[in-house]
Amino acid sequence: MEISLREIDVEALDAEQAAAELEALAAELSAHDEAYHTKDAPVVPDGVYDRLKQRNEAIETRFPDLKLADSPSEKVGGKLSSKFEKITHRVAMLSLDNAFNDDDVRDFSARLKRFLKMPAHAVLPLTAEPKIDGLSLALRYEKGELVYAATRGNGQVGENVTSNARTIADVPAKLSGNPPDVIEVRGEVYMTKDDFAELNRAQEEAGKQTYVNPRNTAAGSLRQLDPSITAARPLKFFAYAWGEVSDMPSDTQSGMVKKLAEYGFSTNPLMGRFETIEALLEHYHRIEMERADLAYDIDGVVYKVDDLGLQERLGFVSKSPRWAIAHKFPAELAWTTLLAIDIQVGRTGALSPVARLEPITVGGVVVENATLHNEDYIAGIDSKGQPIRDGKDIRVGDTVQVYRAGDVIPKIADVDLSRRPADSVPYQFPTVCPECGSEAVREEGDSVRRCTGGLICPAQATEKLKHFVSRQAFDIEGLGSKQVEYFYSLPDDDPLHIRTPKDIFTLAERDQAEELRKLRNREGFGETSAANLFAAIEEKRTIPLARLIFALGIRHVGEVVGADLARHFETWDSFVSTIDTAAKEAVAETVVAKERKAVLAASPAWSEIINIDGIGDSVAQALTKTLSQEAERASIDALIAMLTIESPEKIEANSDFAGKTIVFTGSLERMSRDEAKAMALRLGAKAAGSVSSKTDLLVAGPGAGSKLKKAQDFGIETIDEDEWFRRVEGS
Ligand code: IVH
């Protein structure tokens, strides 16, 4: 099996692989640059970008001859937008090299001293200040008056955004104090987290699209063609650097920043000057801890040599100054307080603990909840019984470290025991369901505790109903989560209550009751919407077997398993009678574990189920168990009596696709993803969700990403949507 080049350590690459990887990295980084700088809409978190860039640089260091002429390591910023006039910077606006840990910072200091031929123990004062997550802006003042404002652009040439910059309160039109004749002040334009949240609230109220994060919103706001739009956005500015200066008013970094404050600029209060690396790092960690409480987003701490004479001697290495470095915070991590642990009860009764957090921005997204997985995870034990987080448990009131990996639900990485409240107690995972009071049990070998209430549990019942009406299941228009909750909340004596799926199909009948209690006279409904809902329900009285099986919400029975079962059994009767027989023959639960296997193997019905391709023991167990539960079975039987069930279309086993595994990726234009999968199944193929060595064919639409790349790495045949249709028609 081939593996992706990206997974090979830099040290293990041969020259040919390195050349290919440098090309691939250059293309990827350039696409990310374009998304970030030109469109203000990054598609990957900064941490991912940084890692790609580091990898590129590591390969270039190992294979200097292979470095591309337009290597990403030589580039600063993105392409320019053509809508603004250009301004050539008299002093280039450069970027900063990065440090990712304390040792990188020690190396930085040692490097400086070596370069300056200073002894290792000599004192070299450095400044440290937050790295503001905004966009840089250069402001040129002549005789104290603002002449122009320019964005960084590509570092050499920026965009003229003077009219927009004039609308920012922190950008003085006229300088105070005694400024030099010519001074170009540089700094960061940003938006506070509160202003960002407020702006998004207003957008939402107006029914408009909300913004992703404060940085991109600030960038988008500054680069408006209409300055009145910029003026309406609450932008702020911190000054921290300069370009051309006719007469330097100070000879240190810290002194210059003080001067900038005198001229009327906002400067960052967290800037400090330190004589030892240990003190510098201590400041870094202090800022890191305060990060969540700051009014604005920061993504690291910038260190600069304080002595401007030494800065001059140190100079630049290609795109960044040798005298400064940005110590980045670990990607996507943030500390915050765990306010509470709530338990959510799912469709299958699983009790899932959810962390309620003091809201915090992680990687540009406000996080308020995080998953805590299960009770062992909270206690500090993984699924194999091994300690996680060094065995530290998680308690309400703890200071916890939150992280996001890609787009997934936030998780908790660590707990700061030194900040644990003295009166805190270990979290007691409930042993009864918080929703219905039924016992919540953990089966042997299962890390999940489950409510045993079944349909009497309101949480399980509503989640089951929501699943039942969901898009891949019955897909009843006008009956979504909100409506399900409403109908479920009605008391027993209300004619329109819905408790189980069968009640959905008697709703119209029950609406024949008294006029006032008719659906059309209830809040949120009217004549039309009530009639539409009844019609939508009626339409789904006829349902394909696969959808029906999936809709029942049985554990382990997803869409694919539902389709596999439907294809095998073809009718509901054959499906249910085989399961009933298996349940009887196997009496799985009454048999001791050792004998169970033999008993199960001896059951022809059980064997029939588990021999269906793609179906195993756990599905068979879940099916027999669910259908043997009295209340559940009664509800299912009542439902079935009201439906017309369609058998699956016969598979064209002779097609060219018979037995093949197909993956669809990217955006498909001529069919929905569900339709594509259905087509594949009809042709006797299997549609899979991810690419593996077992994949036979990838159908890739525009925007295909990692799956396409993986398929190429595996050497899997890849076609586009048009070719797919040609082949389907021809087969
Ligand atoms: S100093 C010659 N200080 O980070 C380098 N930059 O990655 C001058 N940034 O383009 C930059 N906060 O947009 C400096 N306190 C700070 C900063 C800061 C944010 C940005 C700036 C720069 C980028 C470099």
JSON list of C-alpha atoms in Angstrom, two decimals, residues 94-206:
[
{"chain": "A", "resi": 94, "resn": "LEU", "atom": "CA", "xyz": [8.16, 42.52, 6.31]},
{"chain": "A", "resi": 95, "resn": "SER", "atom": "CA", "xyz": [6.99, 39.54, 8.15]},
{"chain": "A", "resi": 96, "resn": "LEU", "atom": "CA", "xyz": [8.25, 37.75, 11.27]},
{"chain": "A", "resi": 97, "resn": "ASP", "atom": "CA", "xyz": [9.99, 34.47, 11.75]},
{"chain": "A", "resi": 98, "resn": "ASN", "atom": "CA", "xyz": [8.21, 32.13, 14.18]},
{"chain": "A", "resi": 99, "resn": "ALA", "atom": "CA", "xyz": [9.17, 30.35, 17.37]},
{"chain": "A", "resi": 100, "resn": "PHE", "atom": "CA", "xyz": [6.89, 27.56, 18.53]},
{"chain": "A", "resi": 101, "resn": "ASN", "atom": "CA", "xyz": [8.29, 26.73, 21.97]},
{"chain": "A", "resi": 102, "resn": "ASP", "atom": "CA", "xyz": [10.55, 27.98, 24.74]},
{"chain": "A", "resi": 103, "resn": "ASP", "atom": "CA", "xyz": [13.60, 26.30, 23.25]},
{"chain": "A", "resi": 104, "resn": "ASP", "atom": "CA", "xyz": [13.10, 28.07, 19.92]},
{"chain": "A", "resi": 105, "resn": "VAL", "atom": "CA", "xyz": [13.22, 31.33, 21.89]},
{"chain": "A", "resi": 106, "resn": "ARG", "atom": "CA", "xyz": [16.45, 30.34, 23.67]},
{"chain": "A", "resi": 107, "resn": "ASP", "atom": "CA", "xyz": [17.91, 29.47, 20.26]},
{"chain": "A", "resi": 108, "resn": "PHE", "atom": "CA", "xyz": [16.82, 32.85, 18.96]},
{"chain": "A", "resi": 109, "resn": "SER", "atom": "CA", "xyz": [18.64, 34.64, 21.76]},
{"chain": "A", "resi": 110, "resn": "ALA", "atom": "CA", "xyz": [21.77, 32.51, 21.32]},
{"chain": "A", "resi": 111, "resn": "ARG", "atom": "CA", "xyz": [21.69, 33.20, 17.58]},
{"chain": "A", "resi": 112, "resn": "LEU", "atom": "CA", "xyz": [21.51, 36.95, 18.17]},
{"chain": "A", "resi": 113, "resn": "LYS", "atom": "CA", "xyz": [24.47, 36.86, 20.52]},
{"chain": "A", "resi": 114, "resn": "ARG", "atom": "CA", "xyz": [26.54, 34.74, 18.15]},
{"chain": "A", "resi": 115, "resn": "PHE", "atom": "CA", "xyz": [25.75, 37.13, 15.32]},
{"chain": "A", "resi": 116, "resn": "LEU", "atom": "CA", "xyz": [26.69, 40.14, 17.45]},
{"chain": "A", "resi": 117, "resn": "LYS", "atom": "CA", "xyz": [29.75, 38.31, 18.81]},
{"chain": "A", "resi": 118, "resn": "MET", "atom": "CA", "xyz": [28.48, 38.84, 22.34]},
{"chain": "A", "resi": 119, "resn": "PRO", "atom": "CA", "xyz": [29.41, 36.32, 25.06]},
{"chain": "A", "resi": 120, "resn": "ALA", "atom": "CA", "xyz": [26.60, 33.85, 25.82]},
{"chain": "A", "resi": 121, "resn": "HIS", "atom": "CA", "xyz": [26.08, 35.28, 29.31]},
{"chain": "A", "resi": 122, "resn": "ALA", "atom": "CA", "xyz": [25.95, 38.92, 28.15]},
{"chain": "A", "resi": 123, "resn": "VAL", "atom": "CA", "xyz": [22.74, 40.85, 28.76]},
{"chain": "A", "resi": 124, "resn": "LEU", "atom": "CA", "xyz": [20.74, 41.54, 25.61]},
{"chain": "A", "resi": 125, "resn": "PRO", "atom": "CA", "xyz": [17.50, 43.35, 26.50]},
{"chain": "A", "resi": 126, "resn": "LEU", "atom": "CA", "xyz": [14.45, 42.29, 24.48]},
{"chain": "A", "resi": 127, "resn": "THR", "atom": "CA", "xyz": [10.93, 43.64, 24.38]},
{"chain": "A", "resi": 128, "resn": "ALA", "atom": "CA", "xyz": [7.89, 41.37, 24.45]},
{"chain": "A", "resi": 129, "resn": "GLU", "atom": "CA", "xyz": [4.40, 42.37, 23.37]},
{"chain": "A", "resi": 130, "resn": "PRO", "atom": "CA", "xyz": [1.26, 40.58, 22.18]},
{"chain": "A", "resi": 131, "resn": "LYS", "atom": "CA", "xyz": [1.05, 39.66, 18.52]},
{"chain": "A", "resi": 132, "resn": "ILE", "atom": "CA", "xyz": [-2.28, 41.17, 17.56]},
{"chain": "A", "resi": 133, "resn": "ASP", "atom": "CA", "xyz": [-4.37, 39.05, 15.23]},
{"chain": "A", "resi": 134, "resn": "GLY", "atom": "CA", "xyz": [-5.41, 41.77, 12.83]},
{"chain": "A", "resi": 135, "resn": "LEU", "atom": "CA", "xyz": [-3.89, 43.27, 9.71]},
{"chain": "A", "resi": 136, "resn": "SER", "atom": "CA", "xyz": [-0.97, 45.63, 9.48]},
{"chain": "A", "resi": 137, "resn": "LEU", "atom": "CA", "xyz": [-1.34, 49.20, 8.36]},
{"chain": "A", "resi": 138, "resn": "ALA", "atom": "CA", "xyz": [1.24, 51.88, 7.53]},
{"chain": "A", "resi": 139, "resn": "LEU", "atom": "CA", "xyz": [0.35, 55.51, 8.25]},
{"chain": "A", "resi": 140, "resn": "ARG", "atom": "CA", "xyz": [2.51, 58.22, 6.76]},
{"chain": "A", "resi": 141, "resn": "TYR", "atom": "CA", "xyz": [2.58, 61.56, 8.54]},
{"chain": "A", "resi": 142, "resn": "GLU", "atom": "CA", "xyz": [4.29, 64.67, 7.17]},
{"chain": "A", "resi": 143, "resn": "LYS", "atom": "CA", "xyz": [4.54, 67.67, 9.47]},
{"chain": "A", "resi": 144, "resn": "GLY", "atom": "CA", "xyz": [2.20, 65.86, 11.84]},
{"chain": "A", "resi": 145, "resn": "GLU", "atom": "CA", "xyz": [-0.57, 65.41, 9.25]},
{"chain": "A", "resi": 146, "resn": "LEU", "atom": "CA", "xyz": [-1.79, 62.07, 7.95]},
{"chain": "A", "resi": 147, "resn": "VAL", "atom": "CA", "xyz": [-0.79, 61.81, 4.27]},
{"chain": "A", "resi": 148, "resn": "TYR", "atom": "CA", "xyz": [-1.74, 58.28, 3.44]},
{"chain": "A", "resi": 149, "resn": "ALA", "atom": "CA", "xyz": [-2.59, 54.89, 4.87]},
{"chain": "A", "resi": 150, "resn": "ALA", "atom": "CA", "xyz": [-1.51, 51.69, 3.14]},
{"chain": "A", "resi": 151, "resn": "THR", "atom": "CA", "xyz": [-2.03, 48.00, 3.78]},
{"chain": "A", "resi": 152, "resn": "ARG", "atom": "CA", "xyz": [0.94, 45.67, 3.77]},
{"chain": "A", "resi": 153, "resn": "GLY", "atom": "CA", "xyz": [-0.05, 44.08, 0.45]},
{"chain": "A", "resi": 154, "resn": "ASN", "atom": "CA", "xyz": [2.85, 41.97, -0.74]},
{"chain": "A", "resi": 155, "resn": "GLY", "atom": "CA", "xyz": [5.29, 43.77, 1.54]},
{"chain": "A", "resi": 156, "resn": "GLN", "atom": "CA", "xyz": [6.64, 46.00, -1.23]},
{"chain": "A", "resi": 157, "resn": "VAL", "atom": "CA", "xyz": [3.44, 47.48, -2.59]},
{"chain": "A", "resi": 158, "resn": "GLY", "atom": "CA", "xyz": [0.29, 47.97, -0.57]},
{"chain": "A", "resi": 159, "resn": "GLU", "atom": "CA", "xyz": [-3.21, 49.30, -1.10]},
{"chain": "A", "resi": 160, "resn": "ASN", "atom": "CA", "xyz": [-4.17, 52.89, -0.52]},
{"chain": "A", "resi": 161, "resn": "VAL", "atom": "CA", "xyz": [-6.88, 52.80, 2.15]},
{"chain": "A", "resi": 162, "resn": "THR", "atom": "CA", "xyz": [-6.47, 56.38, 3.39]},
{"chain": "A", "resi": 163, "resn": "SER", "atom": "CA", "xyz": [-10.16, 57.38, 3.38]},
{"chain": "A", "resi": 164, "resn": "ASN", "atom": "CA", "xyz": [-11.02, 54.22, 5.27]},
{"chain": "A", "resi": 165, "resn": "ALA", "atom": "CA", "xyz": [-8.22, 54.59, 7.81]},
{"chain": "A", "resi": 166, "resn": "ARG", "atom": "CA", "xyz": [-9.36, 58.15, 8.54]},
{"chain": "A", "resi": 167, "resn": "THR", "atom": "CA", "xyz": [-12.61, 56.74, 9.93]},
{"chain": "A", "resi": 168, "resn": "ILE", "atom": "CA", "xyz": [-10.74, 54.80, 12.67]},
{"chain": "A", "resi": 169, "resn": "ALA", "atom": "CA", "xyz": [-10.79, 56.68, 15.97]},
{"chain": "A", "resi": 170, "resn": "ASP", "atom": "CA", "xyz": [-7.35, 55.33, 16.96]},
{"chain": "A", "resi": 171, "resn": "VAL", "atom": "CA", "xyz": [-5.76, 56.80, 13.80]},
{"chain": "A", "resi": 172, "resn": "PRO", "atom": "CA", "xyz": [-5.05, 60.47, 14.54]},
{"chain": "A", "resi": 173, "resn": "ALA", "atom": "CA", "xyz": [-5.50, 62.82, 11.59]},
{"chain": "A", "resi": 174, "resn": "LYS", "atom": "CA", "xyz": [-2.99, 65.10, 13.28]},
{"chain": "A", "resi": 175, "resn": "LEU", "atom": "CA", "xyz": [-0.23, 64.03, 15.64]},
{"chain": "A", "resi": 176, "resn": "SER", "atom": "CA", "xyz": [0.25, 65.54, 19.10]},
{"chain": "A", "resi": 177, "resn": "GLY", "atom": "CA", "xyz": [3.54, 66.25, 20.85]},
{"chain": "A", "resi": 178, "resn": "ASN", "atom": "CA", "xyz": [6.63, 66.91, 18.86]},
{"chain": "A", "resi": 179, "resn": "PRO", "atom": "CA", "xyz": [6.79, 64.39, 16.02]},
{"chain": "A", "resi": 180, "resn": "PRO", "atom": "CA", "xyz": [9.56, 64.25, 13.40]},
{"chain": "A", "resi": 181, "resn": "ASP", "atom": "CA", "xyz": [8.87, 65.90, 10.04]},
{"chain": "A", "resi": 182, "resn": "VAL", "atom": "CA", "xyz": [8.26, 62.60, 8.37]},
{"chain": "A", "resi": 183, "resn": "ILE", "atom": "CA", "xyz": [7.20, 59.48, 10.24]},
{"chain": "A", "resi": 184, "resn": "GLU", "atom": "CA", "xyz": [5.53, 56.38, 8.96]},
{"chain": "A", "resi": 185, "resn": "VAL", "atom": "CA", "xyz": [3.80, 54.70, 11.87]},
{"chain": "A", "resi": 186, "resn": "ARG", "atom": "CA", "xyz": [2.99, 51.02, 11.56]},
{"chain": "A", "resi": 187, "resn": "GLY", "atom": "CA", "xyz": [0.72, 48.86, 13.58]},
{"chain": "A", "resi": 188, "resn": "GLU", "atom": "CA", "xyz": [-2.25, 46.55, 13.60]},
{"chain": "A", "resi": 189, "resn": "VAL", "atom": "CA", "xyz": [-5.88, 47.20, 12.77]},
{"chain": "A", "resi": 190, "resn": "TYR", "atom": "CA", "xyz": [-8.19, 44.90, 14.73]},
{"chain": "A", "resi": 191, "resn": "MET", "atom": "CA", "xyz": [-11.72, 44.49, 16.01]},
{"chain": "A", "resi": 192, "resn": "THR", "atom": "CA", "xyz": [-12.49, 43.59, 19.62]},
{"chain": "A", "resi": 193, "resn": "LYS", "atom": "CA", "xyz": [-14.21, 40.31, 20.38]},
{"chain": "A", "resi": 194, "resn": "ASP", "atom": "CA", "xyz": [-17.23, 42.13, 21.84]},
{"chain": "A", "resi": 195, "resn": "ASP", "atom": "CA", "xyz": [-17.60, 44.43, 18.85]},
{"chain": "A", "resi": 196, "resn": "PHE", "atom": "CA", "xyz": [-17.32, 41.43, 16.59]},
{"chain": "A", "resi": 197, "resn": "ALA", "atom": "CA", "xyz": [-20.02, 39.55, 18.51]},
{"chain": "A", "resi": 198, "resn": "GLU", "atom": "CA", "xyz": [-22.23, 42.65, 18.45]},
{"chain": "A", "resi": 199, "resn": "LEU", "atom": "CA", "xyz": [-21.76, 43.07, 14.71]},
{"chain": "A", "resi": 200, "resn": "ASN", "atom": "CA", "xyz": [-22.66, 39.44, 14.13]},
{"chain": "A", "resi": 201, "resn": "ARG", "atom": "CA", "xyz": [-25.76, 39.79, 16.29]},
{"chain": "A", "resi": 202, "resn": "ALA", "atom": "CA", "xyz": [-26.86, 42.72, 14.15]},
{"chain": "A", "resi": 203, "resn": "GLN", "atom": "CA", "xyz": [-26.11, 40.76, 10.96]},
{"chain": "A", "resi": 204, "resn": "GLU", "atom": "CA", "xyz": [-28.16, 37.86, 12.25]},
{"chain": "A", "resi": 205, "resn": "GLU", "atom": "CA", "xyz": [-31.07, 40.08, 13.19]},
{"chain": "A", "resi": 206, "resn": "ALA", "atom": "CA", "xyz": [-31.02, 41.59, 9.72]}
]
